[in-house]
């Protein structure tokens, strides 16, 4: 028998004395299974099922409602790519916020920019923050980490109270199910616009450009509001299909004209100045999908 | 009950009146399952298990020993990316060969270059060619398709007989198990070198740069022989982890200096001149792995 103390539901199954995590993708008629070396944490919070599993392919994974969110081995890709493009595109980001991202990975990346004075991490589920602090990204106790403030609120309600406030806002939303669903509403994009300073920049996790229509919807919603909108992509092995998109929307600074001497990539494992630029180059099928009426 | 006439082995399993294909990745402790809408073909050839399955995520898939090789929906990515970089890098490719690629997808891409006079497709398993012709890529009967010649031989034996023969050689090898294992031997790279003309170019499928060490081994073997060796990458959703590598080795023409006016991307769905260049830009973790001693 596998050795853990939890009473498990759907996504974690014991078979032949092994424990497996099953990421169900019903819209694709696919299932991705990970053999769980050990189940480090398991709970149902008021918002979702939270688990931490140890896997061979990705090391430790934070899993919400059966979907891997961030992993020890490839989490650097998502964290670097959601953060650095906007941070380097803005010449002097001082006030930064992120909606979601309770694991604080993107916040740690943003801290690398010396101009930063405040980072607000807005997370609806306090248990995600606590579980991640225990199992994923321990606080290092460094002085500048004091600039990271956690705000335990529903991001959709919180953003409506922010006006002309942030230089950079990262929308680290999970898939449009469960607690994140309001972060895909059309009004949300207007609230984000209003929360930014006059030269502010926002970045949105905008889904798989191969499997989903989220990218196109995000991009066209943002084009109605912002003068500068671009799609950029990266490859995240633990995400279904690998290829993943972000949408960046800016009031003044065009990331394609950024001074890349400011990019803080010294200890990065994915981004570098060439990747910064190459990530805006889209395969023809993605360009065509974005251009379709 | 699912409706088919075959007696199935390991990779295809019937559960709860559904048929599923299971791609086992034991080195990662992972399994990827595809619900099979219909099983169009199933056989054991003298070399491998060959099946054609209809799936929701990828449409029709050619599956060899349980591993999806090429799919109707995203096969264009692999076919374009293994072919066009070398074809555009060479100013006048006339004689072209490919080892593997019995589905003839890359051969169709190579045909788009007007200078081409002959395309030899070397495939060990005649059943792969026949099954693909029936289910995957039907011949169109166009005149230029007559330039494609199939050679039913073991690629490793065949290449030893070719000297100073080909302008472009594509090594569309499957994973280093079963019939493809000899295509990863150190001597194989020397045979490839010898098979090329004085300004010839070869491209090798070189595995997942995230999961496997094949890329590094391929690259260092080729650097001992060729003056110009580069890694390039693309994102293939049906391959584990998505991100995938090719290694290009050239005797004279550097793809980074290619005249991209020659790139035949008019009806391409992945490649375009910007992607051609961006595909050589590597994430920092891949660059570091390639530079390690």
Coordinates of C-alpha atoms in Angstrom, one line a residue:
Chain A
X1 CA 0.0 0.0 0.0
X2 CA 1.1 3.6 -0.6
X3 CA 2.0 5.3 2.5
X4 CA -0.1 8.4 3.3
X5 CA -2.8 9.5 5.7
X6 CA -5.3 11.1 3.4
X7 CA -8.8 10.1 2.2
X8 CA -8.6 10.9 -1.5
X9 CA -11.1 11.9 -4.1
X10 CA -11.2 11.9 -7.9
X11 CA -7.9 13.1 -9.2
X12 CA -5.6 10.9 -7.0
X13 CA -6.1 7.2 -7.5
X14 CA -4.5 4.1 -6.0
X15 CA -3.9 1.3 -8.4
X16 CA -1.8 -1.8 -7.9
X17 CA -0.3 -0.4 -4.8
X18 CA 0.8 2.8 -6.6
X19 CA -0.7 6.3 -6.3
X20 CA -1.3 8.2 -9.5
X21 CA -2.4 11.7 -10.1
X22 CA -4.7 12.0 -13.1
X23 CA -5.0 15.4 -15.0
X24 CA -8.3 15.0 -16.8
X25 CA -8.7 16.9 -20.1
X26 CA -12.3 16.0 -21.0
X27 CA -12.5 18.7 -23.8
X28 CA -9.7 16.8 -25.5
X29 CA -10.6 13.2 -24.5
X30 CA -7.2 12.9 -22.9
X31 CA -5.8 12.0 -19.6
X32 CA -2.3 12.6 -18.3
X33 CA -1.1 10.4 -15.4
X34 CA 1.8 11.1 -13.1
X35 CA 3.0 8.3 -10.7
X36 CA 3.1 10.0 -7.3
X37 CA 6.4 9.2 -5.5
X38 CA 4.9 10.7 -2.3
X39 CA 1.8 12.7 -1.5
X40 CA 3.2 15.5 0.6
X41 CA 0.0 17.4 1.2
X42 CA -3.7 17.0 0.5
X43 CA -6.7 19.1 1.5
X44 CA -9.9 20.6 0.4
X45 CA -9.9 24.4 1.0
X46 CA -13.2 26.4 0.8
X47 CA -12.2 27.1 -2.8
X48 CA -10.5 24.0 -4.2
X49 CA -8.7 20.7 -3.8
X50 CA -5.0 21.5 -3.0
X51 CA -2.3 18.9 -3.2
X52 CA 1.5 18.7 -3.3
X53 CA 2.8 15.6 -5.0
X54 CA 6.4 14.5 -5.7
X55 CA 6.8 13.2 -9.3
X56 CA 9.7 11.9 -11.3
X57 CA 9.2 14.1 -14.4
X58 CA 8.7 17.4 -12.6
X59 CA 9.7 17.0 -9.0
X60 CA 7.3 18.6 -6.5
X61 CA 4.1 19.9 -8.1
X62 CA 1.4 22.2 -6.7
X63 CA -1.9 20.7 -8.0
X64 CA -5.3 22.5 -7.8
X65 CA -8.4 20.5 -8.5
X66 CA -6.2 17.9 -10.3
X67 CA -4.4 20.4 -12.6
X68 CA -0.7 20.9 -12.1
X69 CA -0.1 24.6 -11.6
X70 CA 3.6 25.0 -10.9
X71 CA 6.4 22.4 -10.6
X72 CA 9.8 22.4 -8.9
X73 CA 11.6 21.4 -12.2
X74 CA 10.0 23.6 -14.8
X75 CA 8.2 26.3 -12.8
X76 CA 11.0 28.7 -13.6
X77 CA 9.7 29.0 -17.2
X78 CA 6.3 30.2 -16.2
X79 CA 7.6 32.5 -13.4
X80 CA 10.3 34.1 -15.6
X81 CA 8.1 34.5 -18.7
X82 CA 5.0 36.0 -17.0
X83 CA 7.2 38.5 -15.1
X84 CA 10.3 39.7 -17.0
X85 CA 8.8 40.8 -20.3
X86 CA 6.7 43.5 -18.6
X87 CA 9.3 44.4 -16.0
X88 CA 12.0 45.0 -18.6
X89 CA 9.6 46.8 -20.9
X90 CA 8.8 49.4 -18.2
X91 CA 11.7 51.7 -17.7
X92 CA 11.1 52.1 -13.9
X93 CA 8.5 49.8 -12.4
X94 CA 7.9 50.8 -8.8
X95 CA 4.5 49.5 -7.8
X96 CA 3.8 45.9 -9.0
X97 CA 0.8 43.7 -8.4
X98 CA -0.1 40.1 -9.3
X99 CA -3.5 38.5 -9.2
X100 CA -3.1 34.8 -8.4
X101 CA 0.4 33.4 -8.1
X102 CA 0.0 32.5 -4.5
X103 CA 3.2 30.5 -4.8
X104 CA 5.1 33.8 -5.0
X105 CA 7.3 32.6 -7.9
X106 CA 6.6 35.6 -10.1
X107 CA 6.9 38.0 -7.1
X108 CA 10.5 36.7 -6.5
X109 CA 11.3 37.4 -10.2
X110 CA 9.9 40.9 -10.0
X111 CA 12.1 41.6 -6.9
X112 CA 15.1 41.4 -9.1
X113 CA 14.3 44.9 -10.5
X114 CA 15.9 47.5 -8.2
X115 CA 13.3 50.2 -8.9
X116 CA 10.6 48.1 -7.3
X117 CA 9.1 49.5 -4.0
X118 CA 6.1 47.3 -3.5
X119 CA 4.7 44.0 -4.8
X120 CA 1.1 43.1 -3.9
X121 CA 0.2 39.4 -4.4
X122 CA -3.6 39.1 -4.5
X123 CA -4.7 35.5 -3.8
X124 CA -8.2 34.4 -3.1
X125 CA -7.2 31.2 -1.2
X126 CA -5.0 31.7 1.8
X127 CA -4.3 28.0 2.0
X128 CA -2.5 28.1 -1.4
X129 CA -0.1 30.7 0.0
X130 CA 0.5 28.7 3.2
X131 CA 0.9 25.4 1.5
X132 CA 3.3 26.9 -1.1
X133 CA 5.4 28.5 1.7
X134 CA 5.7 25.1 3.4
X135 CA 6.4 22.9 0.4
X136 CA 7.3 25.0 -2.7
X137 CA 9.0 28.3 -2.2
X138 CA 10.2 28.9 1.3
X139 CA 10.8 32.6 2.3
X140 CA 14.5 33.3 2.3
X141 CA 14.2 36.1 4.9
X142 CA 16.1 38.6 2.7
X143 CA 15.3 42.2 3.4
X144 CA 13.8 42.9 0.0
X145 CA 11.3 40.1 0.4
X146 CA 9.6 42.4 2.9
X147 CA 8.4 44.3 -0.2
X148 CA 6.1 41.4 -1.0
X149 CA 2.6 41.9 0.6
X150 CA 0.0 39.3 0.3
X151 CA -3.6 40.5 -0.1
X152 CA -6.2 37.8 0.7
X153 CA -9.0 38.9 -1.6
X154 CA -10.9 37.9 -4.6
X155 CA -8.9 39.5 -7.4
X156 CA -12.0 40.5 -9.3
X157 CA -13.3 42.5 -6.4
X158 CA -9.9 43.8 -5.4
X159 CA -9.1 45.2 -8.8
X160 CA -12.2 47.3 -8.9
X161 CA -10.9 49.3 -5.9
X162 CA -7.5 50.1 -7.5
X163 CA -7.3 53.2 -9.7
X164 CA -4.2 54.6 -11.4
X165 CA -2.1 52.6 -9.0
X166 CA 0.3 50.1 -10.6
X167 CA 3.2 50.3 -13.1
X168 CA 3.0 46.6 -13.8
X169 CA 0.2 44.1 -13.1
X170 CA 0.5 40.4 -13.8
X171 CA -2.6 38.3 -14.1
X172 CA -1.5 34.9 -13.1
X173 CA -4.9 33.4 -13.5
X174 CA -5.6 29.6 -13.6
X175 CA -7.9 28.1 -16.2
X176 CA -11.4 29.6 -16.5
X177 CA -13.0 27.2 -14.1
X178 CA -13.6 27.5 -10.4
X179 CA -12.2 30.5 -8.5
X180 CA -10.6 32.1 -11.6
X181 CA -13.7 32.3 -13.8
X182 CA -14.4 36.0 -13.1
X183 CA -10.9 36.9 -14.3
X184 CA -12.0 36.2 -17.8
X185 CA -15.0 38.5 -17.9
X186 CA -15.0 41.4 -20.4
X187 CA -15.3 44.0 -17.6
X188 CA -12.2 42.6 -15.9
X189 CA -10.0 44.0 -18.7
X190 CA -11.4 47.5 -18.1
X191 CA -10.8 47.2 -14.4
X192 CA -7.2 46.2 -15.1
X193 CA -6.8 49.2 -17.4
X194 CA -8.1 51.6 -14.7
X195 CA -5.8 50.1 -12.1
X196 CA -2.7 51.0 -14.1
X197 CA -0.8 54.2 -14.0
X198 CA -0.7 56.3 -17.2
X199 CA 2.3 54.3 -18.5
X200 CA 1.3 51.0 -16.9
X201 CA 1.7 47.5 -18.4
X202 CA -0.4 44.4 -17.8
X203 CA 0.4 40.7 -18.7
X204 CA -2.3 38.0 -18.8
X205 CA -1.8 34.2 -18.8
X206 CA -3.8 33.5 -22.0
X207 CA -3.8 29.7 -22.4
X208 CA -2.6 27.2 -24.9
X209 CA -2.5 28.8 -28.3
X210 CA -3.0 25.3 -29.8
X211 CA -5.9 23.9 -27.8
X212 CA -7.9 26.9 -26.6
X213 CA -9.6 30.1 -27.8
X214 CA -8.7 32.0 -24.7
X215 CA -5.7 33.8 -26.4
X216 CA -7.9 35.2 -29.2
X217 CA -10.6 36.4 -26.8
X218 CA -8.0 38.0 -24.5
X219 CA -6.2 39.7 -27.3
X220 CA -9.3 41.2 -28.9
X221 CA -10.7 42.4 -25.6
X222 CA -7.4 44.1 -24.8
X223 CA -7.1 45.7 -28.2
X224 CA -10.3 47.7 -27.5
X225 CA -8.6 49.3 -24.5
X226 CA -4.9 49.5 -24.9
X227 CA -2.9 51.1 -27.7
X228 CA -0.1 48.4 -27.6
X229 CA -1.1 44.7 -27.3
X230 CA 1.2 41.8 -28.2
X231 CA 1.1 38.0 -27.9
X232 CA 4.2 36.2 -26.7
X233 CA 4.8 32.5 -26.2
X234 CA 7.0 30.0 -24.4
X235 CA 7.3 26.2 -24.0
X236 CA 6.3 24.8 -20.6
X237 CA 6.7 21.0 -20.6
X238 CA 4.3 20.4 -17.7
X239 CA 1.4 22.2 -19.4
X240 CA -0.7 20.3 -21.9
X241 CA 0.8 20.6 -25.4
X242 CA 3.8 22.6 -24.1
X243 CA 3.3 25.8 -26.1
X244 CA 1.8 28.5 -23.9
X245 CA 0.7 32.1 -24.5
X246 CA 0.8 35.4 -22.6
X247 CA -0.8 38.7 -23.7
X248 CA 0.9 41.9 -22.8
X249 CA -1.1 45.2 -22.9
X250 CA 0.6 48.5 -22.5
X251 CA -0.5 52.2 -22.3
X252 CA 2.8 53.7 -23.4
X253 CA 5.9 51.4 -23.5
X254 CA 6.2 49.0 -26.4
X255 CA 8.0 45.8 -25.2
X256 CA 9.3 45.4 -28.8
X257 CA 11.3 48.6 -28.3
X258 CA 12.5 47.8 -24.7
X259 CA 16.1 48.5 -23.6
X260 CA 17.2 45.0 -22.9
X261 CA 20.1 46.1 -20.9
X262 CA 17.6 46.4 -18.1
X263 CA 16.5 42.8 -18.4
X264 CA 17.5 41.1 -15.1
X265 CA 18.3 37.7 -16.5
X266 CA 21.6 37.0 -14.7
X267 CA 20.4 33.9 -12.9
X268 CA 17.5 33.1 -15.2
X269 CA 17.1 29.6 -16.6
X270 CA 14.8 30.4 -19.5
X271 CA 14.8 34.0 -20.5
X272 CA 17.7 35.9 -22.0
X273 CA 17.7 39.0 -24.3
X274 CA 17.4 36.8 -27.5
X275 CA 14.5 34.8 -26.0
X276 CA 12.8 38.1 -25.0
X277 CA 12.7 39.0 -28.7
X278 CA 12.1 35.6 -30.1
X279 CA 9.1 35.0 -27.8
X280 CA 7.1 37.5 -29.8
X281 CA 7.6 35.6 -33.0
X282 CA 4.5 33.5 -33.6
X283 CA 4.1 30.3 -35.6
X284 CA 2.0 30.9 -38.7
X285 CA -1.1 29.1 -37.3
X286 CA -1.2 31.3 -34.3
X287 CA -0.8 34.5 -36.3
X288 CA -3.6 33.4 -38.6
X289 CA -5.9 32.5 -35.7
X290 CA -5.3 36.0 -34.2
X291 CA -6.0 37.7 -37.5
X292 CA -9.2 35.9 -38.2
X293 CA -12.4 37.9 -37.9
Chain B
X1 CA -18.7 -2.4 -26.7
X2 CA -16.3 -0.6 -29.0
X3 CA -16.7 -1.5 -32.6
X4 CA -13.6 -3.0 -34.1
X5 CA -12.3 -6.3 -35.4
X6 CA -8.9 -6.4 -33.8
X7 CA -7.3 -8.5 -31.1
X8 CA -5.3 -5.9 -29.2
X9 CA -2.2 -5.9 -27.1
X10 CA -0.7 -3.6 -24.5
X11 CA -1.0 0.0 -25.8
X12 CA -4.7 -0.1 -26.6
X13 CA -7.0 -0.9 -23.8
X14 CA -10.8 -1.3 -23.5
X15 CA -12.2 0.2 -20.3
X16 CA -15.9 0.9 -19.5
X17 CA -16.8 0.3 -23.1
X18 CA -14.3 2.8 -24.3
X19 CA -11.1 2.2 -26.2
X20 CA -8.0 4.2 -25.0
X21 CA -4.5 4.4 -26.4
X22 CA -1.8 4.6 -23.7
X23 CA 1.5 6.2 -24.4
X24 CA 3.7 4.9 -21.7
X25 CA 6.7 7.0 -20.6
X26 CA 8.3 4.7 -18.0
X27 CA 11.4 6.8 -17.7
X28 CA 9.2 9.7 -16.5
X29 CA 6.7 7.7 -14.5
X30 CA 4.0 9.2 -16.8
X31 CA 1.2 7.9 -19.0
X32 CA -0.7 9.9 -21.6
X33 CA -4.0 8.5 -22.6
X34 CA -6.1 9.3 -25.7
X35 CA -9.7 8.1 -26.0
X36 CA -9.9 6.4 -29.4
X37 CA -12.9 7.6 -31.4
X38 CA -12.2 4.8 -33.9
X39 CA -9.5 2.3 -34.4
X40 CA -9.0 2.6 -38.2
X41 CA -6.1 0.1 -38.5
X42 CA -4.1 -2.2 -36.3
X43 CA -1.4 -4.7 -37.2
X44 CA 1.9 -6.2 -36.1
X45 CA 4.4 -5.8 -38.9
X46 CA 7.8 -7.7 -38.6
X47 CA 9.2 -4.5 -37.1
X48 CA 6.6 -3.0 -34.8
X49 CA 3.0 -2.6 -33.8
X50 CA 1.3 -0.1 -36.3
X51 CA -2.0 1.5 -35.6
X52 CA -4.1 4.4 -36.9
X53 CA -6.4 5.9 -34.4
X54 CA -8.9 8.7 -34.6
X55 CA -8.6 11.1 -31.5
X56 CA -10.3 14.3 -30.5
X57 CA -7.2 16.3 -29.7
X58 CA -5.2 15.4 -32.8
X59 CA -7.5 13.8 -35.3
X60 CA -6.0 10.8 -37.1
X61 CA -2.7 9.6 -35.5
X62 CA -0.1 7.1 -36.8
X63 CA 1.1 5.2 -33.7
X64 CA 4.1 2.9 -33.7
X65 CA 4.6 0.6 -30.6
X66 CA 2.2 2.9 -28.7
X67 CA 4.0 6.2 -29.5
X68 CA 2.2 8.7 -31.6
X69 CA 4.5 9.6 -34.6
X70 CA 2.5 12.0 -36.7
X71 CA -1.0 13.4 -36.4
X72 CA -3.5 14.9 -38.8
X73 CA -3.9 18.1 -36.8
X74 CA -0.3 19.0 -35.7
X75 CA 1.8 16.9 -38.1
X76 CA 2.4 20.0 -40.2
X77 CA 4.7 21.3 -37.5
X78 CA 7.2 18.4 -37.5
X79 CA 7.0 18.0 -41.3
X80 CA 7.7 21.7 -41.9
X81 CA 10.4 22.1 -39.3
X82 CA 12.4 19.0 -40.2
X83 CA 12.4 20.0 -43.9
X84 CA 12.4 23.7 -44.6
X85 CA 15.3 24.9 -42.5
X86 CA 17.8 22.8 -44.5
X87 CA 16.0 23.2 -47.8
X88 CA 16.1 27.0 -47.5
X89 CA 19.7 27.0 -46.2
X90 CA 21.0 25.2 -49.3
X91 CA 20.9 27.5 -52.3
X92 CA 20.0 24.8 -54.8
X93 CA 19.0 21.4 -53.3
X94 CA 18.7 18.9 -56.1
X95 CA 19.1 15.5 -54.6
X96 CA 17.3 15.0 -51.3
X97 CA 17.0 11.9 -49.1
X98 CA 15.2 11.2 -45.9
X99 CA 15.7 8.2 -43.6
X100 CA 12.4 7.3 -41.9
X101 CA 9.4 9.5 -42.5
X102 CA 7.4 6.7 -44.2
X103 CA 4.4 8.9 -44.0
X104 CA 6.0 11.1 -46.8
X105 CA 5.1 14.3 -45.0
X106 CA 8.6 15.8 -45.1
X107 CA 9.0 14.6 -48.7
X108 CA 5.9 16.6 -49.7
X109 CA 7.4 19.7 -48.1
X110 CA 10.7 19.2 -49.9
X111 CA 8.9 19.0 -53.2
X112 CA 8.0 22.7 -52.9
X113 CA 11.6 23.6 -53.8
X114 CA 11.8 23.9 -57.6
X115 CA 15.4 22.9 -57.8
X116 CA 14.6 19.4 -56.5
X117 CA 15.2 16.5 -59.0
X118 CA 14.9 13.5 -56.8
X119 CA 13.7 12.6 -53.3
X120 CA 14.6 9.2 -51.8
X121 CA 12.5 8.1 -48.8
X122 CA 14.3 5.3 -47.0
X123 CA 12.0 3.3 -44.8
X124 CA 12.7 0.0 -43.1
X125 CA 9.1 -1.0 -42.8
X126 CA 7.0 -1.2 -46.0
X127 CA 3.8 -1.5 -44.0
X128 CA 4.3 2.0 -42.5
X129 CA 4.4 3.4 -46.1
X130 CA 1.3 1.4 -47.1
X131 CA -0.7 2.2 -44.0
X132 CA 0.1 5.9 -44.3
X133 CA -0.8 6.0 -48.0
X134 CA -4.2 4.5 -47.1
X135 CA -5.0 6.5 -43.9
X136 CA -2.7 9.6 -43.5
X137 CA -1.3 11.2 -46.7
X138 CA -2.9 10.0 -49.9
X139 CA -0.9 10.6 -53.1
X140 CA -2.3 13.5 -55.0
X141 CA -1.1 12.1 -58.4
X142 CA 0.6 15.4 -59.3
X143 CA 3.5 15.1 -61.7
X144 CA 6.2 16.2 -59.3
X145 CA 5.2 13.5 -56.8
X146 CA 6.9 11.1 -59.3
X147 CA 10.2 12.6 -58.0
X148 CA 9.6 10.8 -54.6
X149 CA 11.1 7.3 -54.7
X150 CA 10.7 4.9 -51.8
X151 CA 13.6 2.7 -50.8
X152 CA 12.6 -0.2 -48.6
X153 CA 15.8 -0.7 -46.7
X154 CA 17.3 -0.4 -43.3
X155 CA 18.5 3.2 -43.2
X156 CA 21.7 2.3 -41.3
X157 CA 22.7 -0.2 -44.0
X158 CA 21.5 2.0 -46.9
X159 CA 23.5 5.1 -45.8
X160 CA 26.8 3.1 -45.9
X161 CA 26.4 2.7 -49.7
X162 CA 25.8 6.4 -50.4
X163 CA 28.9 8.5 -51.1
X164 CA 29.0 12.2 -52.0
X165 CA 25.4 11.9 -53.2
X166 CA 22.9 14.1 -51.5
X167 CA 22.5 17.9 -51.1
X168 CA 20.1 17.6 -48.2
X169 CA 19.5 14.5 -46.0
X170 CA 16.8 14.5 -43.3
X171 CA 17.1 11.9 -40.5
X172 CA 13.5 11.5 -39.4
X173 CA 14.3 8.9 -36.9
X174 CA 11.9 7.7 -34.2
X175 CA 13.0 7.3 -30.5
X176 CA 16.1 5.2 -29.9
X177 CA 14.2 2.0 -29.4
X178 CA 13.2 -0.8 -31.8
X179 CA 14.1 -0.3 -35.5
X180 CA 15.6 3.2 -35.1
X181 CA 18.3 2.3 -32.5
X182 CA 21.2 2.0 -35.0
X183 CA 20.4 5.6 -36.2
X184 CA 21.9 6.8 -32.9
X185 CA 25.2 5.0 -33.2
X186 CA 28.4 7.2 -33.4
X187 CA 29.4 5.7 -36.8
X188 CA 26.0 6.7 -38.2
X189 CA 27.0 10.4 -38.2
X190 CA 30.2 9.6 -40.2
X191 CA 28.1 7.7 -42.7
X192 CA 25.8 10.7 -43.0
X193 CA 28.8 13.0 -43.6
X194 CA 30.1 10.8 -46.3
X195 CA 26.7 10.5 -48.0
X196 CA 26.5 14.3 -48.5
X197 CA 27.9 16.3 -51.4
X198 CA 30.7 18.8 -50.6
X199 CA 28.2 21.5 -49.7
X200 CA 25.6 19.1 -48.3
X201 CA 23.4 19.7 -45.2
X202 CA 21.9 17.1 -42.8
X203 CA 19.1 17.5 -40.2
X204 CA 18.5 15.1 -37.3
X205 CA 15.5 14.7 -35.1
X206 CA 17.2 15.1 -31.8
X207 CA 14.6 14.6 -29.1
X208 CA 13.0 16.6 -26.3
X209 CA 15.6 19.2 -25.1
X210 CA 13.8 19.1 -21.7
X211 CA 13.4 15.4 -21.0
X212 CA 16.3 13.7 -22.9
X213 CA 20.0 13.8 -23.4
X214 CA 19.8 12.9 -27.1
X215 CA 20.2 16.5 -28.2
X216 CA 23.5 17.0 -26.4
X217 CA 24.9 13.6 -27.7
X218 CA 23.8 14.4 -31.3
X219 CA 25.2 17.9 -31.2
X220 CA 28.6 16.8 -29.8
X221 CA 28.9 13.9 -32.2
X222 CA 28.2 16.2 -35.2
X223 CA 30.6 19.0 -34.0
X224 CA 33.5 16.5 -34.4
X225 CA 32.6 16.1 -38.1
X226 CA 30.9 19.2 -39.5
X227 CA 32.2 22.8 -39.5
X228 CA 28.7 24.2 -38.9
X229 CA 26.3 22.7 -36.4
X230 CA 23.2 24.4 -34.9
X231 CA 20.3 23.4 -32.6
X232 CA 16.9 24.6 -33.5
X233 CA 13.6 24.1 -31.7
X234 CA 9.8 24.1 -32.2
X235 CA 6.7 23.3 -30.2
X236 CA 4.8 20.1 -31.2
X237 CA 1.7 19.7 -28.9
X238 CA 1.4 15.9 -29.5
X239 CA 5.0 15.2 -28.4
X240 CA 5.7 14.8 -24.6
X241 CA 6.5 18.2 -23.1
X242 CA 5.8 20.0 -26.4
X243 CA 9.3 21.5 -27.0
X244 CA 11.3 19.6 -29.5
X245 CA 14.8 19.8 -31.0
X246 CA 16.4 19.3 -34.4
X247 CA 20.2 19.5 -35.1
X248 CA 21.4 20.8 -38.4
X249 CA 24.9 20.0 -39.6
X250 CA 26.3 21.6 -42.7
X251 CA 29.6 21.4 -44.7
X252 CA 29.4 24.9 -46.2
X253 CA 26.1 26.8 -46.0
X254 CA 25.2 28.4 -42.6
X255 CA 21.5 28.4 -42.1
X256 CA 21.9 31.6 -40.0
X257 CA 23.0 33.3 -43.2
X258 CA 20.4 31.8 -45.5
X259 CA 18.6 34.0 -48.1
X260 CA 15.1 33.6 -46.7
X261 CA 13.6 34.8 -50.0
X262 CA 14.0 31.2 -51.0
X263 CA 12.0 29.8 -48.1
X264 CA 8.9 28.1 -49.6
X265 CA 6.5 29.0 -46.8
X266 CA 3.5 30.2 -48.9
X267 CA 1.1 27.6 -47.7
X268 CA 2.9 26.7 -44.5
X269 CA 1.1 26.7 -41.2
X270 CA 4.1 26.9 -38.8
X271 CA 7.2 28.2 -40.4
X272 CA 7.6 31.7 -41.8
X273 CA 10.8 33.8 -42.2
X274 CA 10.7 35.1 -38.7
X275 CA 10.1 31.6 -37.2
X276 CA 13.0 30.3 -39.3
X277 CA 15.3 32.7 -37.4
X278 CA 13.6 32.5 -34.0
X279 CA 13.8 28.7 -34.0
X280 CA 17.6 29.0 -33.4
X281 CA 17.1 31.1 -30.3
X282 CA 17.4 28.7 -27.3
X283 CA 16.1 29.0 -23.8
X284 CA 18.9 29.5 -21.3
X285 CA 18.6 26.0 -19.8
X286 CA 19.1 24.4 -23.2
X287 CA 22.1 26.6 -24.0
X288 CA 23.6 25.8 -20.7
X289 CA 23.1 22.0 -21.2
X290 CA 24.7 22.2 -24.6
X291 CA 27.7 24.1 -23.3
X292 CA 28.3 21.8 -20.3
X293 CA 31.4 19.6 -20.6

